[in-house]
Amino acid sequence: MSALLISLLLIIALLPSCASTVARPRLTAVFLDVGQGDSCLFLLPDGTSMLIDAGPRSAKDAVVNSLKESGIEKIDYLVFTHPHEDHIGGGVAVLEEFDVGQIYMPRTSHTTKTYEDLLLAIKDKGLSITEAKAGKTVVDTTDLKAFFLGPTKNYEDLNNCSAVLCLTYGKVTFILAGDAESEAEKDMLVAARVPDADVLKVGHHGSATSTSDEFLDAIDPEVAVISVGKDNSYGHPAQKILDRLAKAGVDVYRTDVHGTVTLTTNGRDVEVKTER
Ligand SMILES: [Zn+2]
């Protein structure tokens, strides 16, 4: 894996213009500050878009507004990693406001009002759900590939059922671990080669039960994003995980500290911009 040039756009903005590289379509990943929850928008180089989770219900307006500000009219690929409210709570609002192409969710049995409302909204829109599971391809073009690393099987624990997405543009790979915990991480490592990635959306908001040494070693990211609410009652992220990431030399960005975190790549270099 080639070395990455990772710079804050703020710093770049201060440098004299030296852009001599041939312009290449860019991919942007926006890790939205949704408080305690997850939502990540990919603006793909071919002009399509992908949304991974829609945050908690309390952030639905923020998610919808951010998507509108990004110029989104249609979400081509909508992934709900698992049925917990902090990942699907904004889902109904998103379905009401935008055209949606393909929807991916893991097969689970879960019965909460929030989940039932989401399934109903999907049905009302005349959409069907494609099962998110290990090995399932979402996008497969020359430059851009996206597939699921997990779940490799069914679990009683919904976090472990998380759809774990691996997306590669050019030489840059992102892994979004949903809320997968160490049991699911171990199964992914056994089931397939977990690729070396540049960017890791840390599993389960940085909880101590995710991001095992083995999983982190396999991915060996340069940048990690933790989507987490300020002063959340769970104590996420765990100091143990922050220490583990620091020891591995990973640059960590947190939505509770940095606000929305935006990563842009031309398929070679990754630039990170933070809201604060
Ligand atoms: Zn969660």
Short mmCIF file of C-alpha atoms and ligand atoms in Angstrom, two decimals:
data_model
loop_
_atom_site.label_atom_id
_atom_site.label_comp_id
_atom_site.label_asym_id
_atom_site.label_seq_id
_atom_site.Cartn_x
_atom_site.Cartn_y
_atom_site.Cartn_z
CA MET A 1 0.00 0.00 0.00
CA SER A 2 1.48 3.31 -1.03
CA ALA A 3 2.10 5.96 1.54
CA LEU A 4 -0.71 8.43 1.98
CA LEU A 5 -0.50 12.16 1.95
CA ILE A 6 -2.92 13.18 4.63
CA SER A 7 -3.37 16.85 5.26
CA LEU A 8 -5.92 19.11 6.73
CA LEU A 9 -7.54 21.18 4.02
CA LEU A 10 -7.10 24.16 6.28
CA ILE A 11 -3.37 23.77 5.97
CA ILE A 12 -3.55 23.14 2.24
CA ALA A 13 -5.62 26.29 1.79
CA LEU A 14 -2.73 28.27 3.24
CA LEU A 15 -0.15 26.78 0.89
CA PRO A 16 0.58 28.31 -2.49
CA SER A 17 -1.21 26.49 -5.28
CA CYS A 18 0.99 23.71 -6.57
CA ALA A 19 -1.62 21.43 -8.08
CA SER A 20 0.17 19.92 -11.01
CA THR A 21 -1.49 16.51 -10.85
CA VAL A 22 -3.97 15.59 -13.53
CA ALA A 23 -7.49 16.18 -12.27
CA ARG A 24 -9.17 12.91 -11.40
CA PRO A 25 -12.72 12.57 -10.24
CA ARG A 26 -12.85 12.71 -6.49
CA LEU A 27 -14.65 10.65 -3.93
CA THR A 28 -15.89 12.36 -0.79
CA ALA A 29 -16.85 10.59 2.43
CA VAL A 30 -18.75 12.71 4.94
CA PHE A 31 -18.97 11.31 8.45
CA LEU A 32 -21.88 13.35 9.74
CA ASP A 33 -21.99 14.60 13.30
CA VAL A 34 -25.25 12.95 14.36
CA GLY A 35 -24.51 12.83 18.09
CA GLN A 36 -24.52 9.27 19.46
CA GLY A 37 -25.02 7.26 16.27
CA ASP A 38 -23.67 6.70 12.77
CA SER A 39 -24.25 8.23 9.36
CA CYS A 40 -21.76 8.42 6.52
CA LEU A 41 -22.42 9.85 3.07
CA PHE A 42 -20.26 8.84 0.11
CA LEU A 43 -20.31 11.09 -2.93
CA LEU A 44 -18.91 8.68 -5.49
CA PRO A 45 -16.70 9.74 -8.41
CA ASP A 46 -19.30 8.76 -11.02
CA GLY A 47 -21.84 11.17 -9.51
CA THR A 48 -23.82 8.55 -7.59
CA SER A 49 -24.17 8.52 -3.83
CA MET A 50 -24.22 6.05 -0.99
CA LEU A 51 -25.51 6.56 2.54
CA ILE A 52 -24.40 4.21 5.29
CA ASP A 53 -26.85 4.60 8.19
CA ALA A 54 -29.06 7.59 8.88
CA GLY A 55 -28.24 8.48 12.49
CA PRO A 56 -30.66 8.50 15.42
CA ARG A 57 -34.14 10.02 15.16
CA SER A 58 -32.89 13.11 17.02
CA ALA A 59 -30.54 13.84 14.09
CA LYS A 60 -32.99 13.25 11.23
CA ASP A 61 -33.27 16.93 10.29
CA ALA A 62 -29.49 17.35 10.43
CA VAL A 63 -29.01 14.31 8.18
CA VAL A 64 -31.65 15.44 5.65
CA ASN A 65 -30.23 18.98 5.59
CA SER A 66 -26.66 17.77 5.14
CA LEU A 67 -27.71 15.59 2.22
CA LYS A 68 -29.57 18.51 0.63
CA GLU A 69 -26.56 20.78 1.13
CA SER A 70 -24.45 18.16 -0.65
CA GLY A 71 -26.75 18.48 -3.64
CA ILE A 72 -28.20 15.01 -3.21
CA GLU A 73 -31.49 14.28 -4.94
CA LYS A 74 -31.17 10.52 -5.07
CA ILE A 75 -29.40 8.08 -2.79
CA ASP A 76 -28.31 5.35 -5.16
CA TYR A 77 -27.19 2.94 -2.44
CA LEU A 78 -28.69 3.08 1.04
CA VAL A 79 -27.18 0.78 3.65
CA PHE A 80 -28.61 0.26 7.12
CA THR A 81 -25.89 -1.61 8.99
CA HIS A 82 -28.24 -3.01 11.65
CA PRO A 83 -31.61 -2.16 13.21
CA HIS A 84 -30.49 -0.16 16.26
CA GLU A 85 -32.11 3.26 16.58
CA ASP A 86 -28.82 5.18 16.52
CA HIS A 87 -28.30 3.88 12.96
CA ILE A 88 -31.81 3.78 11.48
CA GLY A 89 -33.67 6.48 13.45
CA GLY A 90 -33.30 9.01 10.62
CA GLY A 91 -34.15 6.43 7.98
CA VAL A 92 -37.83 7.25 7.52
CA ALA A 93 -37.08 10.96 7.03
CA VAL A 94 -34.40 10.11 4.46
CA LEU A 95 -36.81 7.84 2.58
CA GLU A 96 -39.47 10.55 2.63
CA GLU A 97 -37.15 13.25 1.33
CA PHE A 98 -35.06 11.51 -1.32
CA ASP A 99 -35.33 9.09 -4.19
CA VAL A 100 -33.61 5.87 -3.25
CA GLY A 101 -32.08 3.19 -5.45
CA GLN A 102 -30.94 -0.02 -3.80
CA ILE A 103 -31.38 -0.69 -0.07
CA TYR A 104 -29.08 -3.08 1.78
CA MET A 105 -29.70 -4.45 5.28
CA PRO A 106 -28.58 -7.58 7.11
CA ARG A 107 -31.19 -10.24 7.75
CA THR A 108 -32.21 -9.95 11.40
CA SER A 109 -35.27 -10.48 13.48
CA HIS A 110 -35.89 -7.34 15.45
CA THR A 111 -39.12 -5.77 16.51
CA THR A 112 -39.06 -2.20 17.65
CA LYS A 113 -41.40 0.54 16.54
CA THR A 114 -38.48 2.36 14.89
CA TYR A 115 -37.53 -0.72 12.89
CA GLU A 116 -41.13 -1.48 11.92
CA ASP A 117 -41.61 2.13 10.81
CA LEU A 118 -38.51 1.86 8.64
CA LEU A 119 -39.67 -1.38 7.00
CA LEU A 120 -43.07 0.19 6.38
CA ALA A 121 -41.51 3.31 4.81
CA ILE A 122 -39.43 1.10 2.50
CA LYS A 123 -42.53 -0.86 1.50
CA ASP A 124 -44.59 2.32 1.00
CA LYS A 125 -41.95 3.57 -1.43
CA GLY A 126 -42.23 0.34 -3.39
CA LEU A 127 -38.63 -0.59 -2.64
CA SER A 128 -37.23 -3.96 -1.72
CA ILE A 129 -34.32 -4.86 0.54
CA THR A 130 -31.21 -6.64 -0.65
CA GLU A 131 -29.57 -8.70 2.06
CA ALA A 132 -26.24 -7.32 3.20
CA LYS A 133 -23.93 -10.22 3.93
CA ALA A 134 -20.27 -11.14 3.57
CA GLY A 135 -19.16 -11.34 -0.06
CA LYS A 136 -22.13 -9.40 -1.46
CA THR A 137 -21.03 -6.87 -4.10
CA VAL A 138 -22.58 -3.39 -4.16
CA VAL A 139 -20.48 -1.68 -6.82
CA ASP A 140 -17.97 -3.28 -9.19
CA THR A 141 -16.39 -0.96 -11.76
CA THR A 142 -12.77 -0.55 -12.83
CA ASP A 143 -12.07 2.28 -10.41
CA LEU A 144 -14.63 1.71 -7.69
CA LYS A 145 -15.49 -1.44 -5.82
CA ALA A 146 -17.70 -1.91 -2.80
CA PHE A 147 -18.68 -5.13 -1.08
CA PHE A 148 -19.62 -6.42 2.34
CA LEU A 149 -17.06 -8.11 4.59
CA GLY A 150 -19.75 -8.93 7.13
CA PRO A 151 -21.91 -10.23 8.55
CA THR A 152 -20.50 -13.67 7.85
CA LYS A 153 -23.40 -15.33 9.70
CA ASN A 154 -26.36 -14.65 11.95
CA TYR A 155 -25.82 -13.60 15.54
CA GLU A 156 -28.11 -13.09 18.47
CA ASP A 157 -26.31 -9.85 19.21
CA LEU A 158 -27.53 -7.27 16.70
CA ASN A 159 -24.25 -5.36 16.80
CA ASN A 160 -22.46 -8.41 15.45
CA CYS A 161 -25.04 -8.63 12.65
CA SER A 162 -23.71 -5.31 11.33
CA ALA A 163 -23.18 -4.93 7.62
CA VAL A 164 -19.47 -4.13 7.30
CA LEU A 165 -18.68 -2.34 4.06
CA CYS A 166 -15.37 -2.29 2.23
CA LEU A 167 -15.12 0.38 -0.46
CA THR A 168 -12.09 0.94 -2.67
CA TYR A 169 -11.51 3.84 -5.05
CA GLY A 170 -8.24 3.59 -6.97
CA LYS A 171 -5.67 2.74 -4.31
CA VAL A 172 -7.66 4.03 -1.36
CA THR A 173 -9.79 1.69 0.74
CA PHE A 174 -12.39 2.48 3.39
CA ILE A 175 -13.81 -0.04 5.85
CA LEU A 176 -16.95 0.89 7.76
CA ALA A 177 -17.35 -1.52 10.63
CA GLY A 178 -20.88 -0.63 11.74
CA ASP A 179 -21.24 -1.77 15.36
CA ALA A 180 -19.52 -5.12 14.77
CA GLU A 181 -17.84 -6.40 17.92
CA SER A 182 -14.84 -8.66 18.38
CA GLU A 183 -16.79 -11.91 17.82
CA ALA A 184 -17.87 -10.73 14.36
CA GLU A 185 -14.41 -9.30 13.69
CA LYS A 186 -12.89 -12.71 14.41
CA ASP A 187 -15.36 -14.41 12.06
CA MET A 188 -14.57 -11.91 9.28
CA LEU A 189 -10.86 -12.61 9.69
CA VAL A 190 -11.51 -16.34 9.39
CA ALA A 191 -13.99 -16.08 6.50
CA ALA A 192 -11.93 -13.97 4.11
CA ARG A 193 -8.88 -11.80 3.82
CA VAL A 194 -9.74 -8.55 5.56
CA PRO A 195 -7.96 -6.03 3.37
CA ASP A 196 -5.46 -3.44 4.40
CA ALA A 197 -7.41 -0.17 4.41
CA ASP A 198 -6.52 3.50 4.58
CA VAL A 199 -9.60 4.62 6.48
CA LEU A 200 -11.49 2.75 9.20
CA LYS A 201 -14.87 3.83 10.57
CA VAL A 202 -14.23 2.35 13.99
CA GLY A 203 -16.71 -0.29 15.12
CA HIS A 204 -19.40 0.44 17.71
CA HIS A 205 -18.50 4.06 18.42
CA GLY A 206 -15.08 3.10 19.78
CA SER A 207 -16.46 0.66 22.36
CA ALA A 208 -13.95 -1.57 24.15
CA THR A 209 -15.71 -4.65 22.74
CA SER A 210 -14.75 -3.78 19.13
CA THR A 211 -11.51 -3.00 17.26
CA SER A 212 -9.62 -6.03 18.53
CA ASP A 213 -5.84 -6.07 18.07
CA GLU A 214 -6.17 -8.71 15.36
CA PHE A 215 -8.78 -6.78 13.37
CA LEU A 216 -6.83 -3.53 13.64
CA ASP A 217 -3.60 -5.29 12.64
CA ALA A 218 -5.27 -6.72 9.50
CA ILE A 219 -6.72 -3.38 8.43
CA ASP A 220 -3.71 -1.28 9.47
CA PRO A 221 -5.46 2.05 8.76
CA GLU A 222 -3.84 5.47 8.45
CA VAL A 223 -7.00 7.30 9.49
CA ALA A 224 -9.79 6.27 11.85
CA VAL A 225 -13.11 8.00 12.33
CA ILE A 226 -15.12 7.46 15.50
CA SER A 227 -18.76 8.49 15.21
CA VAL A 228 -19.82 9.22 18.75
CA GLY A 229 -21.95 11.61 20.81
CA LYS A 230 -20.44 14.07 23.22
CA ASP A 231 -20.75 12.95 26.88
CA ASN A 232 -22.70 9.84 25.86
CA SER A 233 -23.92 7.58 28.65
CA TYR A 234 -22.02 4.54 27.30
CA GLY A 235 -18.58 6.00 27.88
CA HIS A 236 -17.74 5.64 24.17
CA PRO A 237 -15.08 5.76 22.95
CA ALA A 238 -13.15 3.56 25.38
CA GLN A 239 -9.74 4.88 26.42
CA LYS A 240 -8.37 1.40 25.72
CA ILE A 241 -9.36 1.71 22.05
CA LEU A 242 -8.02 5.26 21.76
CA ASP A 243 -4.72 4.00 23.22
CA ARG A 244 -4.72 1.04 20.80
CA LEU A 245 -5.25 3.33 17.80
CA ALA A 246 -2.59 5.76 19.03
CA LYS A 247 -0.10 2.92 19.51
CA ALA A 248 -0.79 1.78 15.94
CA GLY A 249 0.02 5.30 14.71
CA VAL A 250 -3.50 5.96 13.41
CA ASP A 251 -4.78 9.53 13.02
CA VAL A 252 -8.08 9.57 14.88
CA TYR A 253 -10.97 11.91 14.15
CA ARG A 254 -14.07 11.97 16.37
CA THR A 255 -17.40 13.51 15.54
CA ASP A 256 -17.91 14.55 19.20
CA VAL A 257 -14.65 16.50 19.11
CA HIS A 258 -14.24 17.48 15.44
CA GLY A 259 -17.88 17.68 14.34
CA THR A 260 -18.57 16.41 10.84
CA VAL A 261 -15.43 14.84 9.34
CA THR A 262 -15.01 15.00 5.56
CA LEU A 263 -12.48 12.89 3.68
CA THR A 264 -11.73 13.55 0.05
CA THR A 265 -9.64 11.35 -2.22
CA ASN A 266 -8.57 11.19 -5.84
CA GLY A 267 -7.88 7.49 -5.40
CA ARG A 268 -4.31 8.12 -4.29
CA ASP A 269 -4.20 10.72 -1.54
CA VAL A 270 -6.65 11.40 1.26
CA GLU A 271 -7.41 14.85 2.61
CA VAL A 272 -9.22 15.32 5.89
CA LYS A 273 -11.32 18.35 6.73
CA THR A 274 -13.10 18.79 10.02
CA GLU A 275 -15.98 21.01 11.02
CA ARG A 276 -14.11 22.15 14.15
ZN ZN B 1 -24.52 2.16 17.26
#
